[in-house]
PDB file of C-alpha atoms in Angstrom:
ATOM      1  CA  UNK D  25     230.976  81.533 271.328  1.00  0.00           C
ATOM      2  CA  UNK D  26     230.657  79.879 274.896  1.00  0.00           C
ATOM      3  CA  UNK D  27     227.294  78.971 276.465  1.00  0.00           C
ATOM      4  CA  UNK D  28     227.199  82.010 278.672  1.00  0.00           C
ATOM      5  CA  UNK D  29     227.871  84.405 275.638  1.00  0.00           C
ATOM      6  CA  UNK D  30     225.252  82.466 273.623  1.00  0.00           C
ATOM      7  CA  UNK D  31     222.677  82.966 276.257  1.00  0.00           C
ATOM      8  CA  UNK D  32     223.445  86.634 276.354  1.00  0.00           C
ATOM      9  CA  UNK D  33     223.068  87.103 272.811  1.00  0.00           C
ATOM     10  CA  UNK D  34     219.842  85.086 272.756  1.00  0.00           C
ATOM     11  CA  UNK D  35     218.293  87.096 275.361  1.00  0.00           C
ATOM     12  CA  UNK D  36     217.771  90.080 273.029  1.00  0.00           C
ATOM     13  CA  UNK D  37     215.827  88.091 270.829  1.00  0.00           C
ATOM     14  CA  UNK D  38     211.865  87.647 270.488  1.00  0.00           C
ATOM     15  CA  UNK D  39     210.373  85.145 272.930  1.00  0.00           C
ATOM     16  CA  UNK D  40     210.045  81.560 271.013  1.00  0.00           C
ATOM     17  CA  UNK D  41     213.118  82.127 268.912  1.00  0.00           C
ATOM     18  CA  UNK D  42     214.769  78.912 268.721  1.00  0.00           C
ATOM     19  CA  UNK D  43     218.613  78.945 268.025  1.00  0.00           C
ATOM     20  CA  UNK D  44     219.467  76.913 265.081  1.00  0.00           C
ATOM     21  CA  UNK D  45     221.218  73.753 266.203  1.00  0.00           C
ATOM     22  CA  UNK D  46     224.899  74.616 265.827  1.00  0.00           C
ATOM     23  CA  UNK D  47     228.105  73.234 267.337  1.00  0.00           C
ATOM     24  CA  UNK D  48     231.305  75.431 267.726  1.00  0.00           C
ATOM     25  CA  UNK D  49     234.556  74.470 269.547  1.00  0.00           C
ATOM     26  CA  UNK D  50     238.115  75.284 269.529  1.00  0.00           C
ATOM     27  CA  UNK D  51     240.234  72.395 270.631  1.00  0.00           C
ATOM     28  CA  UNK D  52     244.057  71.597 270.726  1.00  0.00           C
ATOM     29  CA  UNK D  53     245.351  68.803 268.089  1.00  0.00           C
ATOM     30  CA  UNK D  54     245.214  66.143 270.755  1.00  0.00           C
ATOM     31  CA  UNK D  55     243.660  62.628 270.749  1.00  0.00           C
ATOM     32  CA  UNK D  56     241.819  63.197 274.008  1.00  0.00           C
ATOM     33  CA  UNK D  57     240.565  66.446 273.038  1.00  0.00           C
ATOM     34  CA  UNK D  58     239.221  64.986 269.720  1.00  0.00           C
ATOM     35  CA  UNK D  59     237.574  62.432 271.770  1.00  0.00           C
ATOM     36  CA  UNK D  60     235.816  64.800 274.305  1.00  0.00           C
ATOM     37  CA  UNK D  61     234.748  66.884 271.391  1.00  0.00           C
ATOM     38  CA  UNK D  62     233.150  63.979 269.500  1.00  0.00           C
ATOM     39  CA  UNK D  63     231.375  63.101 272.771  1.00  0.00           C
ATOM     40  CA  UNK D  64     230.084  66.618 273.023  1.00  0.00           C
ATOM     41  CA  UNK D  65     228.832  66.735 269.302  1.00  0.00           C
ATOM     42  CA  UNK D  66     227.024  63.578 269.701  1.00  0.00           C
ATOM     43  CA  UNK D  67     225.372  64.723 273.117  1.00  0.00           C
ATOM     44  CA  UNK D  68     224.644  68.103 271.199  1.00  0.00           C
ATOM     45  CA  UNK D  69     222.522  66.565 268.340  1.00  0.00           C
ATOM     46  CA  UNK D  70     221.265  63.360 269.645  1.00  0.00           C
ATOM     47  CA  UNK D  71     217.757  64.923 270.044  1.00  0.00           C
ATOM     48  CA  UNK D  72     217.797  66.548 266.555  1.00  0.00           C
ATOM     49  CA  UNK D  73     219.341  63.915 264.316  1.00  0.00           C
ATOM     50  CA  UNK D  74     218.449  60.174 263.496  1.00  0.00           C
ATOM     51  CA  UNK D  75     221.149  57.873 265.073  1.00  0.00           C
ATOM     52  CA  UNK D  76     222.559  56.663 261.684  1.00  0.00           C
ATOM     53  CA  UNK D  77     223.061  60.346 260.625  1.00  0.00           C
ATOM     54  CA  UNK D  78     224.863  61.137 263.759  1.00  0.00           C
ATOM     55  CA  UNK D  79     226.786  57.975 263.546  1.00  0.00           C
ATOM     56  CA  UNK D  80     228.269  58.946 260.092  1.00  0.00           C
ATOM     57  CA  UNK D  81     228.736  62.445 261.213  1.00  0.00           C
ATOM     58  CA  UNK D  82     230.919  61.344 264.243  1.00  0.00           C
ATOM     59  CA  UNK D  83     232.805  59.019 262.003  1.00  0.00           C
ATOM     60  CA  UNK D  84     233.589  61.565 259.402  1.00  0.00           C
ATOM     61  CA  UNK D  85     234.597  64.124 261.961  1.00  0.00           C
ATOM     62  CA  UNK D  86     236.810  61.718 263.937  1.00  0.00           C
ATOM     63  CA  UNK D  87     238.735  60.917 260.830  1.00  0.00           C
ATOM     64  CA  UNK D  88     239.188  64.444 259.946  1.00  0.00           C
ATOM     65  CA  UNK D  89     240.397  65.470 263.127  1.00  0.00           C
ATOM     66  CA  UNK D  90     242.573  62.509 263.536  1.00  0.00           C
ATOM     67  CA  UNK D  91     244.331  63.604 260.380  1.00  0.00           C
ATOM     68  CA  UNK D  92     244.877  66.841 261.595  1.00  0.00           C
ATOM     69  CA  UNK D  93     246.402  65.563 264.739  1.00  0.00           C
ATOM     70  CA  UNK D  94     248.521  63.169 262.768  1.00  0.00           C
ATOM     71  CA  UNK D  95     249.555  65.970 260.507  1.00  0.00           C
ATOM     72  CA  UNK D  96     250.385  68.175 263.670  1.00  0.00           C
ATOM     73  CA  UNK D  97     252.656  65.227 264.951  1.00  0.00           C
ATOM     74  CA  UNK D  98     254.485  65.107 261.639  1.00  0.00           C
ATOM     75  CA  UNK D  99     254.904  68.818 261.582  1.00  0.00           C
ATOM     76  CA  UNK D 100     256.720  68.696 264.868  1.00  0.00           C
ATOM     77  CA  UNK D 101     258.865  65.671 264.012  1.00  0.00           C
ATOM     78  CA  UNK D 102     257.343  63.876 266.834  1.00  0.00           C
ATOM     79  CA  UNK D 103     258.548  66.394 269.330  1.00  0.00           C
ATOM     80  CA  UNK D 104     256.231  68.051 271.839  1.00  0.00           C
ATOM     81  CA  UNK D 105     255.165  71.257 269.893  1.00  0.00           C
ATOM     82  CA  UNK D 106     255.849  74.786 271.352  1.00  0.00           C
ATOM     83  CA  UNK D 107     252.216  75.481 270.708  1.00  0.00           C
ATOM     84  CA  UNK D 108     249.765  72.685 270.063  1.00  0.00           C
ATOM     85  CA  UNK D 109     247.954  73.269 266.499  1.00  0.00           C
ATOM     86  CA  UNK D 110     244.518  74.747 267.189  1.00  0.00           C
ATOM     87  CA  UNK D 111     241.527  73.139 265.382  1.00  0.00           C
ATOM     88  CA  UNK D 112     238.361  75.306 264.961  1.00  0.00           C
ATOM     89  CA  UNK D 113     235.159  73.240 264.317  1.00  0.00           C
ATOM     90  CA  UNK D 114     231.626  74.293 263.243  1.00  0.00           C
ATOM     91  CA  UNK D 115     228.954  71.898 262.641  1.00  0.00           C
ATOM     92  CA  UNK D 116     225.337  73.303 261.610  1.00  0.00           C
ATOM     93  CA  UNK D 117     222.292  71.039 261.634  1.00  0.00           C
ATOM     94  CA  UNK D 118     220.405  71.673 258.337  1.00  0.00           C
ATOM     95  CA  UNK D 119     217.133  70.334 256.745  1.00  0.00           C
ATOM     96  CA  UNK D 120     219.419  67.887 254.649  1.00  0.00           C
ATOM     97  CA  UNK D 121     221.780  66.672 257.266  1.00  0.00           C
ATOM     98  CA  UNK D 122     224.985  68.429 258.418  1.00  0.00           C
ATOM     99  CA  UNK D 123     227.162  71.382 257.168  1.00  0.00           C
ATOM    100  CA  UNK D 124     230.471  71.052 258.771  1.00  0.00           C
ATOM    101  CA  UNK D 125     233.728  73.307 258.604  1.00  0.00           C
ATOM    102  CA  UNK D 126     236.861  72.235 260.437  1.00  0.00           C
ATOM    103  CA  UNK D 127     240.126  74.546 260.081  1.00  0.00           C
ATOM    104  CA  UNK D 128     243.447  74.433 261.523  1.00  0.00           C
ATOM    105  CA  UNK D 129     246.602  76.576 261.658  1.00  0.00           C
ATOM    106  CA  UNK D 130     249.063  73.915 260.662  1.00  0.00           C
ATOM    107  CA  UNK D 131     251.082  73.508 257.245  1.00  0.00           C
ATOM    108  CA  UNK D 132     249.068  72.975 254.230  1.00  0.00           C
ATOM    109  CA  UNK D 133     247.267  69.626 253.886  1.00  0.00           C
ATOM    110  CA  UNK D 134     249.490  67.398 251.705  1.00  0.00           C
ATOM    111  CA  UNK D 135     248.567  67.114 248.200  1.00  0.00           C
ATOM    112  CA  UNK D 136     246.508  64.406 247.213  1.00  0.00           C
ATOM    113  CA  UNK D 137     244.467  64.020 250.240  1.00  0.00           C
ATOM    114  CA  UNK D 138     241.330  64.688 248.361  1.00  0.00           C
ATOM    115  CA  UNK D 139     241.837  62.727 245.205  1.00  0.00           C
ATOM    116  CA  UNK D 140     239.504  59.890 244.830  1.00  0.00           C
ATOM    117  CA  UNK D 141     240.520  56.937 247.519  1.00  0.00           C
ATOM    118  CA  UNK D 142     240.360  53.415 247.039  1.00  0.00           C
ATOM    119  CA  UNK D 143     240.466  50.875 249.965  1.00  0.00           C
ATOM    120  CA  UNK D 144     243.878  50.220 250.791  1.00  0.00           C
ATOM    121  CA  UNK D 145     245.402  47.316 249.270  1.00  0.00           C
ATOM    122  CA  UNK D 146     246.314  44.134 251.200  1.00  0.00           C
ATOM    123  CA  UNK D 147     249.778  43.593 252.355  1.00  0.00           C
ATOM    124  CA  UNK D 148     252.039  40.589 252.134  1.00  0.00           C
ATOM    125  CA  UNK D 149     251.070  39.958 255.993  1.00  0.00           C
ATOM    126  CA  UNK D 150     247.400  40.117 255.388  1.00  0.00           C
ATOM    127  CA  UNK D 151     244.724  42.876 255.341  1.00  0.00           C
ATOM    128  CA  UNK D 152     246.001  46.486 255.670  1.00  0.00           C
ATOM    129  CA  UNK D 153     246.129  48.021 259.068  1.00  0.00           C
ATOM    130  CA  UNK D 154     245.589  51.665 258.211  1.00  0.00           C
ATOM    131  CA  UNK D 155     244.939  53.784 254.951  1.00  0.00           C
ATOM    132  CA  UNK D 156     241.016  53.695 255.630  1.00  0.00           C
ATOM    133  CA  UNK D 157     240.671  57.397 256.707  1.00  0.00           C
ATOM    134  CA  UNK D 158     240.076  59.408 253.531  1.00  0.00           C
ATOM    135  CA  UNK D 159     238.271  56.468 251.906  1.00  0.00           C
ATOM    136  CA  UNK D 160     235.658  56.621 254.779  1.00  0.00           C
ATOM    137  CA  UNK D 161     235.778  60.422 254.760  1.00  0.00           C
ATOM    138  CA  UNK D 162     234.993  60.464 251.013  1.00  0.00           C
ATOM    139  CA  UNK D 163     232.474  57.844 251.008  1.00  0.00           C
ATOM    140  CA  UNK D 164     230.523  59.405 253.545  1.00  0.00           C
ATOM    141  CA  UNK D 165     230.392  63.080 252.836  1.00  0.00           C
ATOM    142  CA  UNK D 166     228.865  65.199 250.055  1.00  0.00           C
ATOM    143  CA  UNK D 167     230.561  68.564 248.602  1.00  0.00           C
ATOM    144  CA  UNK D 168     233.920  67.808 250.175  1.00  0.00           C
ATOM    145  CA  UNK D 169     236.002  70.887 249.864  1.00  0.00           C
ATOM    146  CA  UNK D 170     239.303  72.301 250.771  1.00  0.00           C
ATOM    147  CA  UNK D 171     241.022  75.641 250.694  1.00  0.00           C
ATOM    148  CA  UNK D 172     244.211  77.224 252.221  1.00  0.00           C
ATOM    149  CA  UNK D 173     243.215  80.787 253.714  1.00  0.00           C
ATOM    150  CA  UNK D 174     245.924  83.035 255.196  1.00  0.00           C
ATOM    151  CA  UNK D 175     247.522  80.503 257.450  1.00  0.00           C
ATOM    152  CA  UNK D 176     244.804  78.035 257.932  1.00  0.00           C
ATOM    153  CA  UNK D 177     243.530  74.897 256.426  1.00  0.00           C
ATOM    154  CA  UNK D 178     240.082  74.979 255.854  1.00  0.00           C
ATOM    155  CA  UNK D 179     238.064  71.578 255.159  1.00  0.00           C
ATOM    156  CA  UNK D 180     234.142  71.971 254.403  1.00  0.00           C
ATOM    157  CA  UNK D 181     231.793  69.191 253.739  1.00  0.00           C
ATOM    158  CA  UNK D 182     228.274  68.210 254.493  1.00  0.00           C
ATOM    159  CA  UNK D 183     226.592  64.838 255.808  1.00  0.00           C
ATOM    160  CA  UNK D 184     223.301  63.701 254.102  1.00  0.00           C
ATOM    161  CA  UNK D 185     220.431  62.769 256.391  1.00  0.00           C
ATOM    162  CA  UNK D 186     219.651  59.737 254.368  1.00  0.00           C
ATOM    163  CA  UNK D 187     222.498  57.787 253.138  1.00  0.00           C
ATOM    164  CA  UNK D 188     222.451  57.886 249.211  1.00  0.00           C
ATOM    165  CA  UNK D 189     221.709  54.594 247.497  1.00  0.00           C
TER     166      UNK D 189
ATOM    167  CA  UNK B   4     240.657  57.955 280.362  1.00  0.00           C
ATOM    168  CA  UNK B   5     242.465  56.999 277.128  1.00  0.00           C
ATOM    169  CA  UNK B   6     245.343  55.213 278.257  1.00  0.00           C
ATOM    170  CA  UNK B   7     243.592  52.607 280.167  1.00  0.00           C
ATOM    171  CA  UNK B   8     241.809  49.685 278.464  1.00  0.00           C
ATOM    172  CA  UNK B   9     239.676  47.784 280.396  1.00  0.00           C
ATOM    173  CA  UNK B  10     239.024  43.958 279.262  1.00  0.00           C
ATOM    174  CA  UNK B  11     237.082  41.477 281.104  1.00  0.00           C
ATOM    175  CA  UNK B  12     238.364  37.758 279.916  1.00  0.00           C
ATOM    176  CA  UNK B  13     236.491  34.678 280.942  1.00  0.00           C
ATOM    177  CA  UNK B  14     237.366  31.260 280.064  1.00  0.00           C
ATOM    178  CA  UNK B  15     234.853  28.341 279.321  1.00  0.00           C
ATOM    179  CA  UNK B  16     237.546  25.767 278.873  1.00  0.00           C
ATOM    180  CA  UNK B  17     237.478  25.937 275.017  1.00  0.00           C
ATOM    181  CA  UNK B  18     237.296  29.610 274.230  1.00  0.00           C
ATOM    182  CA  UNK B  19     238.352  33.020 275.965  1.00  0.00           C
ATOM    183  CA  UNK B  20     235.641  35.175 276.053  1.00  0.00           C
ATOM    184  CA  UNK B  21     236.984  39.002 276.054  1.00  0.00           C
ATOM    185  CA  UNK B  22     234.249  41.547 276.906  1.00  0.00           C
ATOM    186  CA  UNK B  23     235.645  45.031 276.283  1.00  0.00           C
ATOM    187  CA  UNK B  24     234.604  47.554 278.839  1.00  0.00           C
ATOM    188  CA  UNK B  25     235.401  50.709 276.948  1.00  0.00           C
ATOM    189  CA  UNK B  26     232.646  52.586 274.982  1.00  0.00           C
ATOM    190  CA  UNK B  27     235.068  53.736 272.152  1.00  0.00           C
ATOM    191  CA  UNK B  28     238.152  52.392 270.374  1.00  0.00           C
ATOM    192  CA  UNK B  29     239.708  55.287 268.951  1.00  0.00           C
ATOM    193  CA  UNK B  30     242.886  57.022 268.159  1.00  0.00           C
ATOM    194  CA  UNK B  31     243.375  57.752 272.035  1.00  0.00           C
ATOM    195  CA  UNK B  32     243.270  54.261 272.944  1.00  0.00           C
ATOM    196  CA  UNK B  33     243.782  51.838 269.804  1.00  0.00           C
ATOM    197  CA  UNK B  34     247.424  51.029 270.709  1.00  0.00           C
ATOM    198  CA  UNK B  35     246.483  50.161 274.186  1.00  0.00           C
ATOM    199  CA  UNK B  36     243.725  48.147 273.058  1.00  0.00           C
ATOM    200  CA  UNK B  37     245.990  46.099 270.841  1.00  0.00           C
ATOM    201  CA  UNK B  38     248.779  45.555 273.361  1.00  0.00           C
ATOM    202  CA  UNK B  39     246.102  44.564 275.909  1.00  0.00           C
ATOM    203  CA  UNK B  40     244.432  42.305 273.695  1.00  0.00           C
ATOM    204  CA  UNK B  41     247.700  40.598 272.861  1.00  0.00           C
ATOM    205  CA  UNK B  42     248.743  39.877 276.213  1.00  0.00           C
ATOM    206  CA  UNK B  43     245.203  38.462 277.103  1.00  0.00           C
ATOM    207  CA  UNK B  44     245.197  36.254 274.033  1.00  0.00           C
ATOM    208  CA  UNK B  45     248.817  34.970 274.471  1.00  0.00           C
ATOM    209  CA  UNK B  46     248.008  34.458 278.619  1.00  0.00           C
ATOM    210  CA  UNK B  47     244.992  32.136 277.674  1.00  0.00           C
ATOM    211  CA  UNK B  48     246.163  30.666 274.412  1.00  0.00           C
ATOM    212  CA  UNK B  49     242.782  29.587 273.286  1.00  0.00           C
ATOM    213  CA  UNK B  50     240.410  30.736 270.496  1.00  0.00           C
ATOM    214  CA  UNK B  51     238.797  34.128 271.403  1.00  0.00           C
ATOM    215  CA  UNK B  52     235.423  35.643 271.257  1.00  0.00           C
ATOM    216  CA  UNK B  53     235.537  39.220 271.477  1.00  0.00           C
ATOM    217  CA  UNK B  54     231.954  40.914 272.655  1.00  0.00           C
ATOM    218  CA  UNK B  55     231.856  44.349 271.257  1.00  0.00           C
ATOM    219  CA  UNK B  56     228.513  45.201 273.003  1.00  0.00           C
ATOM    220  CA  UNK B  57     229.662  48.259 274.965  1.00  0.00           C
ATOM    221  CA  UNK B  58     231.650  49.824 272.150  1.00  0.00           C
ATOM    222  CA  UNK B  59     229.434  52.486 270.460  1.00  0.00           C
ATOM    223  CA  UNK B  60     232.281  54.168 268.353  1.00  0.00           C
ATOM    224  CA  UNK B  61     235.273  52.909 266.481  1.00  0.00           C
ATOM    225  CA  UNK B  62     237.229  54.938 264.021  1.00  0.00           C
ATOM    226  CA  UNK B  63     239.850  53.637 261.512  1.00  0.00           C
ATOM    227  CA  UNK B  64     242.518  53.784 264.273  1.00  0.00           C
ATOM    228  CA  UNK B  65     240.333  51.335 266.326  1.00  0.00           C
ATOM    229  CA  UNK B  66     239.824  49.118 262.892  1.00  0.00           C
ATOM    230  CA  UNK B  67     243.559  49.138 262.262  1.00  0.00           C
ATOM    231  CA  UNK B  68     244.211  47.878 265.989  1.00  0.00           C
ATOM    232  CA  UNK B  69     241.668  45.157 265.497  1.00  0.00           C
ATOM    233  CA  UNK B  70     243.229  44.128 262.247  1.00  0.00           C
ATOM    234  CA  UNK B  71     246.496  44.057 263.917  1.00  0.00           C
ATOM    235  CA  UNK B  72     245.197  41.634 266.525  1.00  0.00           C
ATOM    236  CA  UNK B  73     243.513  39.447 263.931  1.00  0.00           C
ATOM    237  CA  UNK B  74     247.069  39.268 262.263  1.00  0.00           C
ATOM    238  CA  UNK B  75     248.779  38.546 265.301  1.00  0.00           C
ATOM    239  CA  UNK B  76     246.786  35.659 266.578  1.00  0.00           C
ATOM    240  CA  UNK B  77     248.757  32.630 267.577  1.00  0.00           C
ATOM    241  CA  UNK B  78     248.925  30.126 264.698  1.00  0.00           C
ATOM    242  CA  UNK B  79     245.812  27.979 264.793  1.00  0.00           C
ATOM    243  CA  UNK B  80     243.681  30.243 267.018  1.00  0.00           C
ATOM    244  CA  UNK B  81     240.676  32.215 265.612  1.00  0.00           C
ATOM    245  CA  UNK B  82     239.358  35.479 266.650  1.00  0.00           C
ATOM    246  CA  UNK B  83     235.467  35.769 266.350  1.00  0.00           C
ATOM    247  CA  UNK B  84     233.679  39.195 266.911  1.00  0.00           C
ATOM    248  CA  UNK B  85     230.229  39.554 268.550  1.00  0.00           C
ATOM    249  CA  UNK B  86     227.453  42.249 269.450  1.00  0.00           C
ATOM    250  CA  UNK B  87     228.908  44.860 267.045  1.00  0.00           C
ATOM    251  CA  UNK B  88     226.890  47.854 267.362  1.00  0.00           C
ATOM    252  CA  UNK B  89     225.595  49.787 264.360  1.00  0.00           C
ATOM    253  CA  UNK B  90     228.375  52.321 264.633  1.00  0.00           C
ATOM    254  CA  UNK B  91     230.986  49.374 264.608  1.00  0.00           C
ATOM    255  CA  UNK B  92     229.091  47.625 261.876  1.00  0.00           C
ATOM    256  CA  UNK B  93     229.182  50.642 259.714  1.00  0.00           C
ATOM    257  CA  UNK B  94     232.996  50.557 259.774  1.00  0.00           C
ATOM    258  CA  UNK B  95     233.393  46.985 258.986  1.00  0.00           C
ATOM    259  CA  UNK B  96     231.052  47.206 256.205  1.00  0.00           C
ATOM    260  CA  UNK B  97     232.415  50.468 254.442  1.00  0.00           C
ATOM    261  CA  UNK B  98     235.713  49.211 254.597  1.00  0.00           C
ATOM    262  CA  UNK B  99     234.827  45.736 253.632  1.00  0.00           C
ATOM    263  CA  UNK B 100     236.506  44.165 256.474  1.00  0.00           C
ATOM    264  CA  UNK B 101     233.386  42.443 257.285  1.00  0.00           C
ATOM    265  CA  UNK B 102     234.685  39.861 255.049  1.00  0.00           C
ATOM    266  CA  UNK B 103     238.018  39.345 256.671  1.00  0.00           C
ATOM    267  CA  UNK B 104     236.657  39.259 260.099  1.00  0.00           C
ATOM    268  CA  UNK B 105     234.430  36.208 261.580  1.00  0.00           C
ATOM    269  CA  UNK B 106     231.582  38.291 262.888  1.00  0.00           C
ATOM    270  CA  UNK B 107     228.579  36.511 264.756  1.00  0.00           C
ATOM    271  CA  UNK B 108     225.151  38.192 264.056  1.00  0.00           C
ATOM    272  CA  UNK B 109     224.141  40.293 266.882  1.00  0.00           C
ATOM    273  CA  UNK B 110     221.639  38.592 269.324  1.00  0.00           C
ATOM    274  CA  UNK B 111     220.992  41.997 271.137  1.00  0.00           C
ATOM    275  CA  UNK B 112     218.791  44.424 269.418  1.00  0.00           C
ATOM    276  CA  UNK B 113     220.981  47.391 268.939  1.00  0.00           C
ATOM    277  CA  UNK B 114     219.135  50.423 270.308  1.00  0.00           C
ATOM    278  CA  UNK B 115     220.801  52.990 268.055  1.00  0.00           C
ATOM    279  CA  UNK B 116     219.264  50.878 265.051  1.00  0.00           C
TER     280      UNK B 116
END
């Protein structure tokens, strides 16, 4: 729902009714679209969530969306895709933090993404330069859940308001 | 935005101070960041202090770029980071890369707490 539609939908509600803090976005799988979306997410919740919670949400969302973008690039074999993958993103501010869903119309997510990830091992040349993404996603989320529905990947997760000890 | 990578480099005789002008190191600019850093470091040929005070977001691509810069430092030259904001500190701590980098404690109070 775009802001105009939302206003229309809201106009029939009783005076004083407050929309729950929600963010929806459909974006193409590209790094700049991901960045713009993350900036908008931050702006959307800046007043309703503590900076630490918002920081964790932004980091997890960045890693999830970056994975989709990389997956899309692999799928097209590095060639420009005829039609870029479309990502749908929903974030709901809850009493306990954030509930999030990210779906995309790419091929199935590779097996093994959701198995517990450790930090990547050091390489011969020194510390690893990659492989942190899923570790950070798993470390910062609760109830991380994936399913394949029709031709879409669906990833759902929540971010707790206070970091569990 | 995204393709440009603004760095301000000043030289006090012993150290090159590089202040990143961007507010994000992410998947959209990590490669440019890495390349620009390597150019500036090679041009000056001195130990580097990288001021991250303006960077309020870094993802794993940005971290990977920083690690690549660290590993690519010319022999004998150190890379030290300073003024990391809380969002950047979180990534270092979570990935335990805070034990790999030399990171000076922040002297500016970070408003994001």
